[in-house]
JSON list of C-alpha atoms in Angstrom, two decimals:
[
{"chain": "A", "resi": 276, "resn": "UNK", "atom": "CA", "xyz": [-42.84, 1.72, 0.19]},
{"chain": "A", "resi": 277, "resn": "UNK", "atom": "CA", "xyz": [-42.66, -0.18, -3.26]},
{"chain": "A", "resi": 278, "resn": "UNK", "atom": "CA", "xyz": [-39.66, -0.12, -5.17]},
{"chain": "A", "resi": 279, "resn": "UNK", "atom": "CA", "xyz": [-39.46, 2.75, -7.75]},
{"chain": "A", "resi": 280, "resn": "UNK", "atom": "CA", "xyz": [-38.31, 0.80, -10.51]},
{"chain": "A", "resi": 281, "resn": "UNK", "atom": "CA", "xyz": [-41.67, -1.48, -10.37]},
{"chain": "A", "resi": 282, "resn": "UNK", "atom": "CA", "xyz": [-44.78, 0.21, -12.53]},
{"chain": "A", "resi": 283, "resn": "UNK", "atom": "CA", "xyz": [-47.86, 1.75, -11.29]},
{"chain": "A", "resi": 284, "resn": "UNK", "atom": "CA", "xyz": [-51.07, 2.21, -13.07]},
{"chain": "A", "resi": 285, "resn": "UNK", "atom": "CA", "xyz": [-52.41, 5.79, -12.76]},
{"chain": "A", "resi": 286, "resn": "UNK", "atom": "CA", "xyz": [-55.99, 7.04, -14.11]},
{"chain": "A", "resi": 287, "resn": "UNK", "atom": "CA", "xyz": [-56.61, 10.13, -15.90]},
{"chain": "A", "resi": 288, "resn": "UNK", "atom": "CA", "xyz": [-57.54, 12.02, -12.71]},
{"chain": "A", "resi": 289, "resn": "UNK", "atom": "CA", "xyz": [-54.19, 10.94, -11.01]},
{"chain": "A", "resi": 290, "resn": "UNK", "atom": "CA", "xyz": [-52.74, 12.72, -13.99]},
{"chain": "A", "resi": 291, "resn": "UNK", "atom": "CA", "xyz": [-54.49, 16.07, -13.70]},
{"chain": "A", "resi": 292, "resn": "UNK", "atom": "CA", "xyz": [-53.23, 16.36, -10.60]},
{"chain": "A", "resi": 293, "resn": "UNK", "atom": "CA", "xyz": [-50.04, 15.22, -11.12]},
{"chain": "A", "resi": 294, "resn": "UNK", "atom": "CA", "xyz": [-49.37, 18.06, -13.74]},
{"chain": "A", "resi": 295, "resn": "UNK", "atom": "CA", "xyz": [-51.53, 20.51, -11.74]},
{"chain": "A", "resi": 296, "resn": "UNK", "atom": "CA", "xyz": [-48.40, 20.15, -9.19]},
{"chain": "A", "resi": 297, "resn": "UNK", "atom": "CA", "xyz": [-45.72, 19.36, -10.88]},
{"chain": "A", "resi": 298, "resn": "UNK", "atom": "CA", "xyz": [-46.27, 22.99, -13.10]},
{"chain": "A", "resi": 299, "resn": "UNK", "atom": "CA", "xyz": [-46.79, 24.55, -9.11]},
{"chain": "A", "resi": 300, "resn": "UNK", "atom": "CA", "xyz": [-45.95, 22.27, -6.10]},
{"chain": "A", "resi": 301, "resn": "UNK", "atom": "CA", "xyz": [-47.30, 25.45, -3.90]},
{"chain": "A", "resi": 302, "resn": "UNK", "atom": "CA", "xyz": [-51.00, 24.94, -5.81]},
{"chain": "A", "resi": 303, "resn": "UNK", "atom": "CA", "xyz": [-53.59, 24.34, -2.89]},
{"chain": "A", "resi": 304, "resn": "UNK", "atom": "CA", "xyz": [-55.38, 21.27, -2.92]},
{"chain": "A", "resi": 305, "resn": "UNK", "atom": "CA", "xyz": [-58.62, 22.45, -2.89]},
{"chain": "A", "resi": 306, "resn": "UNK", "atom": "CA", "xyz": [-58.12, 24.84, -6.09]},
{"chain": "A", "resi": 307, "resn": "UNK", "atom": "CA", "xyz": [-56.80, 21.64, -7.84]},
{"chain": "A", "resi": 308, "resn": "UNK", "atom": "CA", "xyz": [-59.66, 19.52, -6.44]},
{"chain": "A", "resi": 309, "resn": "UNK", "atom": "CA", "xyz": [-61.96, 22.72, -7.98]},
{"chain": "A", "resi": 310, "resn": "UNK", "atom": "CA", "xyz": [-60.24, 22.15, -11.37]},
{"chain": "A", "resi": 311, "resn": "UNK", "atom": "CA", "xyz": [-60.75, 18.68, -11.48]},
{"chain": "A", "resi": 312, "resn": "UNK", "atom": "CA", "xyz": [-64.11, 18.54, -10.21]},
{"chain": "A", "resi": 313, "resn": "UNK", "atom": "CA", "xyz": [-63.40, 16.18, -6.89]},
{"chain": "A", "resi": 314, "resn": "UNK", "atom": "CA", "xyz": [-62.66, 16.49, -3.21]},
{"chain": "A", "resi": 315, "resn": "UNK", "atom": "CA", "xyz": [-60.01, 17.61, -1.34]},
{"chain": "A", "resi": 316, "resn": "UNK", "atom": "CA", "xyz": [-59.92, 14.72, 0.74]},
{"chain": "A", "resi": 317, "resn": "UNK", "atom": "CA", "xyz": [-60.27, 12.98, -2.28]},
{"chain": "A", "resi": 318, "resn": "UNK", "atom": "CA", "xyz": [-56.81, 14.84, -3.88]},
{"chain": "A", "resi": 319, "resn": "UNK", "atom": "CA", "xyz": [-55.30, 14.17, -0.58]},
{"chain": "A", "resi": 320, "resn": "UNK", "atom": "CA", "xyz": [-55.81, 10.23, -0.53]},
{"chain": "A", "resi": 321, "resn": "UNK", "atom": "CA", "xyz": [-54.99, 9.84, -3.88]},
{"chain": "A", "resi": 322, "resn": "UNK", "atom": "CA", "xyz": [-51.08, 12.15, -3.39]},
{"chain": "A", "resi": 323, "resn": "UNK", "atom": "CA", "xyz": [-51.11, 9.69, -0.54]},
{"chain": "A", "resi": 324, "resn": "UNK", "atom": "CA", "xyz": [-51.11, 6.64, -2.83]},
{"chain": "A", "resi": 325, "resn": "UNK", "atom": "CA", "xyz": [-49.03, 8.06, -5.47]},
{"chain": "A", "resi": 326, "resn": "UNK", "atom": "CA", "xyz": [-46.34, 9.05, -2.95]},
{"chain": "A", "resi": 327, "resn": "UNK", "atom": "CA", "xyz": [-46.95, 5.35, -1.33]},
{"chain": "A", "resi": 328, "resn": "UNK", "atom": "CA", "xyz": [-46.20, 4.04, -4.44]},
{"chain": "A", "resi": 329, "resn": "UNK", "atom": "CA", "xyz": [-42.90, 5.85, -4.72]},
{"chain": "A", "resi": 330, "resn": "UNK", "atom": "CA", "xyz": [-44.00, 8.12, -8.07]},
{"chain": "A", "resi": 331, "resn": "UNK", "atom": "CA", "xyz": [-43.54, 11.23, -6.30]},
{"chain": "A", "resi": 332, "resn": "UNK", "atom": "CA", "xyz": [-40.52, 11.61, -4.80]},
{"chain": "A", "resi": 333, "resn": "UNK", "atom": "CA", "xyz": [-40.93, 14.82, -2.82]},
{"chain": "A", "resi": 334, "resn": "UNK", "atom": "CA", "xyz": [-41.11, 18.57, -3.75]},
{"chain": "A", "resi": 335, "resn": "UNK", "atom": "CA", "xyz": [-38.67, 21.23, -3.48]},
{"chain": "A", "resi": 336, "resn": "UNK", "atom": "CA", "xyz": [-37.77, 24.92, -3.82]},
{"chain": "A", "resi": 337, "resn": "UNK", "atom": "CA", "xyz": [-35.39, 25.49, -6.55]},
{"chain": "A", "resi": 338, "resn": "UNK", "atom": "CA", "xyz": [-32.80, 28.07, -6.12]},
{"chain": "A", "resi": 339, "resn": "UNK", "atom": "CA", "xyz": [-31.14, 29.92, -9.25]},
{"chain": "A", "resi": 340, "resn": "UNK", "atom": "CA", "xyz": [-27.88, 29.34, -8.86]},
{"chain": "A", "resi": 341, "resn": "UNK", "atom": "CA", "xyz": [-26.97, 32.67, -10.99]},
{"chain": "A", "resi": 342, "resn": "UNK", "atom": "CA", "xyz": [-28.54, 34.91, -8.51]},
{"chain": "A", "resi": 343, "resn": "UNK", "atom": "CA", "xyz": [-25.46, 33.21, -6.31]},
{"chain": "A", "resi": 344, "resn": "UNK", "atom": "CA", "xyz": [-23.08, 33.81, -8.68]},
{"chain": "A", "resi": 345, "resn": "UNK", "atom": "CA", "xyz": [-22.92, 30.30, -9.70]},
{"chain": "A", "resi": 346, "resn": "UNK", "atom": "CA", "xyz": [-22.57, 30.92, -13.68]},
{"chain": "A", "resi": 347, "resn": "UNK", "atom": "CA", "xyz": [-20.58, 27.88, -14.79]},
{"chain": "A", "resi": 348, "resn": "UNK", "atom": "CA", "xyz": [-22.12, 24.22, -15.25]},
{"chain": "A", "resi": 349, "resn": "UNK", "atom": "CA", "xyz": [-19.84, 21.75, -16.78]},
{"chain": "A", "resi": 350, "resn": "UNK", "atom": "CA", "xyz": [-20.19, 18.33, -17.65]},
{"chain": "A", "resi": 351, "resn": "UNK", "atom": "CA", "xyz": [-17.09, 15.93, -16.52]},
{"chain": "A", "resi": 352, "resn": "UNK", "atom": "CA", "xyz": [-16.53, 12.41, -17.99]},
{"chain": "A", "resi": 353, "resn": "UNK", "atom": "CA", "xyz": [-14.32, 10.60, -15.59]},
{"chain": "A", "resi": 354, "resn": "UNK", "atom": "CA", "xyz": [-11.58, 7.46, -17.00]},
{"chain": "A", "resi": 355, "resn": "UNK", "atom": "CA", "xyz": [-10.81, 5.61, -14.22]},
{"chain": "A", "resi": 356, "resn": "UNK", "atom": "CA", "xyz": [-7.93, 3.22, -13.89]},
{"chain": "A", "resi": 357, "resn": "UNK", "atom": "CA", "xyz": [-9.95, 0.21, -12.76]},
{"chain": "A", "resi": 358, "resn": "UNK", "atom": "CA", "xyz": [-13.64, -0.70, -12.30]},
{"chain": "A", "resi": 359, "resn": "UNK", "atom": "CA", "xyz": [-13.48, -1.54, -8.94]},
{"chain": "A", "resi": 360, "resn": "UNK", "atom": "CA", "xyz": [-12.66, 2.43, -8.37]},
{"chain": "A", "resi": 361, "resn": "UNK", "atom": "CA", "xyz": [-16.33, 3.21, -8.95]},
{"chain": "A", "resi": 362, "resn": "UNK", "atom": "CA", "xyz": [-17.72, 3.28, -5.50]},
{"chain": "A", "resi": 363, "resn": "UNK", "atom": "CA", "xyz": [-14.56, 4.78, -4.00]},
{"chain": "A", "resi": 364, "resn": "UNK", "atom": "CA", "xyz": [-14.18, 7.69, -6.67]},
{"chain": "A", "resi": 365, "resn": "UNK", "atom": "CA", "xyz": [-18.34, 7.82, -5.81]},
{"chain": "A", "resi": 366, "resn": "UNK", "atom": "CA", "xyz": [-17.30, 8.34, -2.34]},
{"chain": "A", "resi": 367, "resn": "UNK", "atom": "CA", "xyz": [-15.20, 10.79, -2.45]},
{"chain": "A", "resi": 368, "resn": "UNK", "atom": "CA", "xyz": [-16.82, 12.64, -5.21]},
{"chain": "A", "resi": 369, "resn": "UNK", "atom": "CA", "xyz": [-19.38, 13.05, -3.25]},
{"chain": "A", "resi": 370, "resn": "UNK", "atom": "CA", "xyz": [-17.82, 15.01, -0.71]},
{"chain": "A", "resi": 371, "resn": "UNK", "atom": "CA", "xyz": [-17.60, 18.11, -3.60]},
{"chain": "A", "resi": 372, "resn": "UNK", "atom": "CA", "xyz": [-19.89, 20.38, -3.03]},
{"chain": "A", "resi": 373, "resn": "UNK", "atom": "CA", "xyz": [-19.82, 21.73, -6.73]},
{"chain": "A", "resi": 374, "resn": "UNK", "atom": "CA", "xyz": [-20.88, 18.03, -8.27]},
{"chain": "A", "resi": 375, "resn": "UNK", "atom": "CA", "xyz": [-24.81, 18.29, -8.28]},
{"chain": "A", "resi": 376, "resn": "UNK", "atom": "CA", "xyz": [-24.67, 14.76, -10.53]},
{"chain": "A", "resi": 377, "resn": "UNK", "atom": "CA", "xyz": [-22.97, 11.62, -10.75]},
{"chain": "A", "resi": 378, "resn": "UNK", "atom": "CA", "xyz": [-23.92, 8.65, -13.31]},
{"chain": "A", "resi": 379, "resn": "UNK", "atom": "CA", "xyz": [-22.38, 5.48, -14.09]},
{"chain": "A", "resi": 380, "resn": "UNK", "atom": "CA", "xyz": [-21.86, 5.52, -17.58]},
{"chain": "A", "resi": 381, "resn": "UNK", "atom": "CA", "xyz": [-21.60, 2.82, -20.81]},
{"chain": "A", "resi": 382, "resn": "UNK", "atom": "CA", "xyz": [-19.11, 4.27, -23.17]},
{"chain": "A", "resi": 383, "resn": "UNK", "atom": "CA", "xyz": [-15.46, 5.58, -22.68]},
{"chain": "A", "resi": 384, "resn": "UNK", "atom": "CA", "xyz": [-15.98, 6.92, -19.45]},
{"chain": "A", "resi": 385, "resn": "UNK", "atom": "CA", "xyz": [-16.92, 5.39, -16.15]},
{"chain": "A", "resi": 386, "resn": "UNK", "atom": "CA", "xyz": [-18.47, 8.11, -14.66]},
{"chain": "A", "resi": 387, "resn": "UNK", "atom": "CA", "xyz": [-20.11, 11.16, -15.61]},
{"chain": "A", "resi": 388, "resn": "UNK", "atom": "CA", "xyz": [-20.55, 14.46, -13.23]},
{"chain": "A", "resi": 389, "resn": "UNK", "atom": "CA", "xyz": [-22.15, 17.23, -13.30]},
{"chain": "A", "resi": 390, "resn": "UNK", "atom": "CA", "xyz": [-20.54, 20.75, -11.78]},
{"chain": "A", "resi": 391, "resn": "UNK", "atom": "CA", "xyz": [-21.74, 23.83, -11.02]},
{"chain": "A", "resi": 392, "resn": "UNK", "atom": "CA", "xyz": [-19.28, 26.44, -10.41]},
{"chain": "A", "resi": 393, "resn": "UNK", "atom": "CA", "xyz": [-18.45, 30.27, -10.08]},
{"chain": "A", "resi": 394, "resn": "UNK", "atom": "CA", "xyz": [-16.55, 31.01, -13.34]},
{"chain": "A", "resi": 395, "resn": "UNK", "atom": "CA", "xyz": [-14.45, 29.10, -15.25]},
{"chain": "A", "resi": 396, "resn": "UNK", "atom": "CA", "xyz": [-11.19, 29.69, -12.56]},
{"chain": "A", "resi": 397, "resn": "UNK", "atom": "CA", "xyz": [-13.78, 27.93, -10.16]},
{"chain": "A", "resi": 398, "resn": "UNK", "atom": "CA", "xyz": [-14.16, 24.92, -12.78]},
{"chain": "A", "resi": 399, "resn": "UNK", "atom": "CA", "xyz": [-10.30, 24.44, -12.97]},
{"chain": "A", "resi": 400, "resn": "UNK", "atom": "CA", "xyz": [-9.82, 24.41, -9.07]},
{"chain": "A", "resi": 401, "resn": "UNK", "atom": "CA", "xyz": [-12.21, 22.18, -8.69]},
{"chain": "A", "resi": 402, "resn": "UNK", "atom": "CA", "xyz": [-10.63, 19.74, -11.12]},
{"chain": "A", "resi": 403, "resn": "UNK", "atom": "CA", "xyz": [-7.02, 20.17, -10.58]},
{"chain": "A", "resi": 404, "resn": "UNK", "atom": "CA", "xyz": [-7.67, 20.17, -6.53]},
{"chain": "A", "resi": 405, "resn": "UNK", "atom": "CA", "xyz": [-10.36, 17.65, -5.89]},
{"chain": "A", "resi": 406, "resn": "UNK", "atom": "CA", "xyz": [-11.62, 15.93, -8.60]},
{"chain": "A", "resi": 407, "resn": "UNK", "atom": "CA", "xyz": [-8.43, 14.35, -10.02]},
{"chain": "A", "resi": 408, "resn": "UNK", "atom": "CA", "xyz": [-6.42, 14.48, -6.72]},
{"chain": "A", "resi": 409, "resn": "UNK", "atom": "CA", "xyz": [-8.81, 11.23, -6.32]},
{"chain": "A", "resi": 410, "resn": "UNK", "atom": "CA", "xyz": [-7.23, 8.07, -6.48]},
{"chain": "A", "resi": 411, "resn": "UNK", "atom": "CA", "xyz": [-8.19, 5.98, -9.16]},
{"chain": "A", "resi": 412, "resn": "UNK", "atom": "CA", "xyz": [-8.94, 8.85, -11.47]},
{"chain": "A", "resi": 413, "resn": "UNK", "atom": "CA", "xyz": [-6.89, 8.28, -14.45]},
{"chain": "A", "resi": 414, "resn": "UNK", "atom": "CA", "xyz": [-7.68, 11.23, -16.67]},
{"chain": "A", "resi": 415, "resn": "UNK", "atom": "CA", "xyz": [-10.76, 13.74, -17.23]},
{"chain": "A", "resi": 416, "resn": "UNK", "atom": "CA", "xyz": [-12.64, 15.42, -20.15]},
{"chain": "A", "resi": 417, "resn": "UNK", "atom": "CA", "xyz": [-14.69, 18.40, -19.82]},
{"chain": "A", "resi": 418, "resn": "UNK", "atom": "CA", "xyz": [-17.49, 20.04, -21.40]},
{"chain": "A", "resi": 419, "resn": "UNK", "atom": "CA", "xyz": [-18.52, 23.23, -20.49]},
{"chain": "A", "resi": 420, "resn": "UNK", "atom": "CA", "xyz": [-22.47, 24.36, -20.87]},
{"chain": "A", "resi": 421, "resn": "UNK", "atom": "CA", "xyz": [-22.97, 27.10, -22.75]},
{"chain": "A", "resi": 422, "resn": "UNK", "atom": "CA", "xyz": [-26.49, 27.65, -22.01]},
{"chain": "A", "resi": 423, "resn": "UNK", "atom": "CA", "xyz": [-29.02, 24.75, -21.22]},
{"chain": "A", "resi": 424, "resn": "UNK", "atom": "CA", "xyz": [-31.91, 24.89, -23.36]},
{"chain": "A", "resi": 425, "resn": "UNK", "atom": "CA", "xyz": [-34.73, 22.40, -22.06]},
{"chain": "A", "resi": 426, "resn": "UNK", "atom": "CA", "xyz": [-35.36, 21.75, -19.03]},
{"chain": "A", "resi": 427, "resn": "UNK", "atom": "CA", "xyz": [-38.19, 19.65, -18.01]},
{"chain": "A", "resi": 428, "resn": "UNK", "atom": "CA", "xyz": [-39.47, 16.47, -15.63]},
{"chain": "A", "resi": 429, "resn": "UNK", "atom": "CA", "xyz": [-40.82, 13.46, -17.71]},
{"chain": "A", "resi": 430, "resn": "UNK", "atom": "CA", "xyz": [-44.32, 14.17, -19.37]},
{"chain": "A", "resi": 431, "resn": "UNK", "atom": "CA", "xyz": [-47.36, 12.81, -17.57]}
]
């Protein structure tokens, strides 16, 4: 597989049915091949180059986290006392099942999470009991979404 960070040259068909799937990743092939006006086998070779490639990176199911009574997503930038923290805070930040994110930021933080919790009691355990029981985590600041508003995958 080619590295993901290296560019790839799509056509205008590879595009149809990129955002024939990415609007429905359950859309049968040959409906899409119908749409476009090709073959099946002809979708199928070409998903089988794009995913070569390393463009698509799988499909999924997404599951609404409200309908779990997960209500509360919060954004956490994360001071750390030195640098060489990062992977170890990484580490064991990943071991919280709440953080759905983690980024290496520029800026005043060094990290930057992303939680998704119950309610806002949920939030608080989560910080004062795992997140900055870490070592190496110096201090925290927390933003709380109040509704997300766009929510989308690059345009093709």
């Amino acid at each position: 597989m080619k590295s993901t960070e290296e560019n790839i040259k799509i056509d205008g068909i590879d595009k149809k049915i990129l955002r024939f799937l990415m609007a429905d990743a359950r859309k049968p092939i040959l409906e899409i091949a119908r749409h476009i006006g090709i073959s099946g086998a002809a979708i199928h070779q070409r998903l089988r180059k794009l995913e070569a490639s390393g463009l698509i990176a799988g499909s999924k199911f997404i599951v609404n986290p409200k309908v779990l009574g997960y209500t509360t997503m919060a954004y956490i930038g994360i001071y750390l006392d030195k640098a060489m923290s990062n992977p170890l805070a990484v580490k064991e930040l990943e071991k919280i099942p709440e953080v759905l994110e983690c980024h290496y930021t520029t800026g005043n933080w060094s990290i930057l999470i992303k939680v998704l919790c119950r309610d806002n009691e949920h939030l608080m355990n989560v910080l004062n009991k795992d997140i900055q029981q870490i070592e190496g985590v110096s201090r925290t600041e927390t933003f709380i979404s109040l509704n997300q508003q766009i929510d989308r995958q690059i345009t093709i």
